[in-house]
């Protein structure tokens, strides 16, 4: 994952935690205060993002990033026939095919989500001028 994830990602990287991400933001704020440079902080709310992850998008990028085909095909099989039902007033609906979302509690879900965020981070790097802190 170290070779695949974006350099600004903290999730799923060895030796990187949420505390490192917070420390980076703190360092940038300190830098801005010392240099009096204007800054804009971009914060993206990924609320319920695990539920909205398109399976088509997810598996496309697993292959693009060179994840071994055996693992990709096994993951696709896990998600291929996923269905859900609704219960309303004690009556169950017919199964509904699930086309998005990663499984809650699965240790790979966090990493698959992080991989899918890489195109967004690359695009933000191209469009925005950032502050580099060692």
C-alpha positions as MATLAB code, in Angstrom:
seq = 'XXXXXXXXXXXXXXXXXXXXXXXXXXXXXXXXXXXXXXXXXXXXXXXXXXXXXXXXXXXXXXXXXXXXXXXXXXXXXXXXXXXXXXXXXXXXXXXXXXXXXXXXXXXXXXXXXXXXXXXXXXXXXXXXXXXXXX';
ca = [
       0.000    0.000    0.000;
       2.919    2.342    0.667;
       3.738    2.388   -3.059;
       0.131    2.877   -4.143;
      -1.499    5.325   -1.732;
      -1.205    9.069   -2.284;
       1.547   10.768   -0.278;
      -1.005   12.892    1.594;
      -3.054    9.915    2.754;
      -2.716    8.740    6.315;
      -5.292    5.957    6.369;
      -3.819    2.532    5.695;
      -0.168    3.545    5.788;
       2.382    2.052    8.137;
       3.480    4.485   10.813;
       0.779    7.034    9.917;
      -2.164    7.717   12.196;
      -4.880   10.309   12.627;
      -2.504   12.006   15.071;
       0.002   12.528   12.232;
      -2.731   14.079   10.097;
      -3.717   16.437   12.928;
      -0.044   17.312   13.518;
       0.348   18.164    9.819;
      -2.621   20.543    9.949;
      -1.213   22.104   13.128;
       2.188   22.561   11.433;
       0.578   24.235    8.428;
      -1.369   26.614   10.676;
       1.845   27.485   12.547;
       3.653   28.075    9.243;
       0.872   30.361    8.010;
       0.830   32.315   11.266;
       4.600   32.844   11.100;
       4.660   33.852    7.435;
       1.331   35.736    7.301;
       0.489   33.930    4.060;
      -3.176   33.565    3.167;
      -4.479   30.024    3.264;
      -7.637   28.119    2.495;
      -8.274   24.832    4.267;
     -10.283   22.252    2.329;
     -12.246   19.828    4.456;
     -14.299   17.091    2.821;
     -16.980   15.258    4.772;
     -16.977   11.578    3.847;
     -20.071   10.825    5.931;
     -21.560    7.502    4.837;
     -18.891    7.269    2.135;
     -18.399    3.542    2.677;
     -22.050    3.060    1.704;
     -21.706    5.060   -1.507;
     -18.526    3.523   -2.968;
     -19.410    2.303   -6.482;
     -18.358   -1.309   -7.003;
     -17.582   -0.617  -10.678;
     -15.292    2.280   -9.706;
     -13.710    0.308   -6.871;
     -12.781   -2.751   -8.923;
     -11.579   -0.650  -11.856;
      -9.037    1.039   -9.623;
      -7.965   -2.151   -7.872;
      -6.844   -3.415  -11.280;
      -5.366   -0.040  -12.290;
      -3.211   -0.003   -9.150;
      -1.898   -3.464   -9.909;
      -3.577   -5.365   -7.096;
      -3.043   -9.044   -7.912;
      -5.785  -10.459  -10.103;
      -6.471  -13.376   -7.759;
      -7.334  -11.003   -4.893;
      -9.395   -8.730   -7.163;
     -11.447  -11.622   -8.514;
     -12.097  -12.967   -5.009;
     -13.224   -9.548   -3.820;
     -15.499   -9.207   -6.848;
     -17.075  -12.574   -6.028;
     -17.792  -11.410   -2.475;
     -19.610   -8.327   -3.781;
     -21.124   -9.801   -6.978;
     -24.294  -11.293   -5.539;
     -24.746   -8.954   -2.579;
     -28.375   -8.166   -1.864;
     -30.318   -6.409    0.833;
     -33.923   -6.497    1.949;
     -36.108   -3.932    3.634;
     -38.524   -4.739    6.418;
     -41.512   -2.441    6.655;
     -44.378   -3.102    9.069;
     -43.125   -6.667    9.497;
     -43.041   -7.402    5.759;
     -39.789   -8.114    3.920;
     -39.177   -6.731    0.453;
     -37.801   -8.776   -2.400;
     -33.975   -8.768   -2.458;
     -32.422   -5.572   -3.829;
     -29.079   -5.883   -5.628;
     -26.340   -3.890   -3.876;
     -24.196   -2.004   -6.414;
     -22.297    0.254   -4.055;
     -20.720    0.252   -0.645;
     -17.982   -1.709    1.038;
     -18.671   -4.088    3.878;
     -18.619   -2.543    7.332;
     -16.189   -4.270    9.658;
     -14.132   -5.825    6.869;
     -10.444   -4.976    7.416;
     -10.004   -4.419    3.673;
     -12.840   -1.871    3.419;
     -10.717    0.956    4.803;
      -7.913    0.204    2.330;
     -10.272   -0.119   -0.630;
     -11.824    3.224    0.291;
      -8.359    4.811    0.590;
      -7.433    3.512   -2.868;
     -10.561    5.039   -4.356;
      -9.680    8.421   -2.854;
      -6.350    8.561   -4.703;
      -7.804    9.962   -7.995;
      -9.486   12.770   -6.027;
      -6.250   13.625   -4.220;
      -4.255   13.600   -7.467;
      -6.818   15.921   -9.055;
      -6.715   18.278   -6.069;
      -2.906   18.350   -6.297;
      -3.163   19.415   -9.945;
      -5.753   22.121   -9.314;
      -4.667   23.601   -5.968;
      -1.405   25.071   -4.757;
      -0.545   23.530   -1.425;
       1.845   24.241    1.380;
       4.762   21.827    1.689;
       5.892   21.076    5.229;
       8.726   18.620    5.811;
];
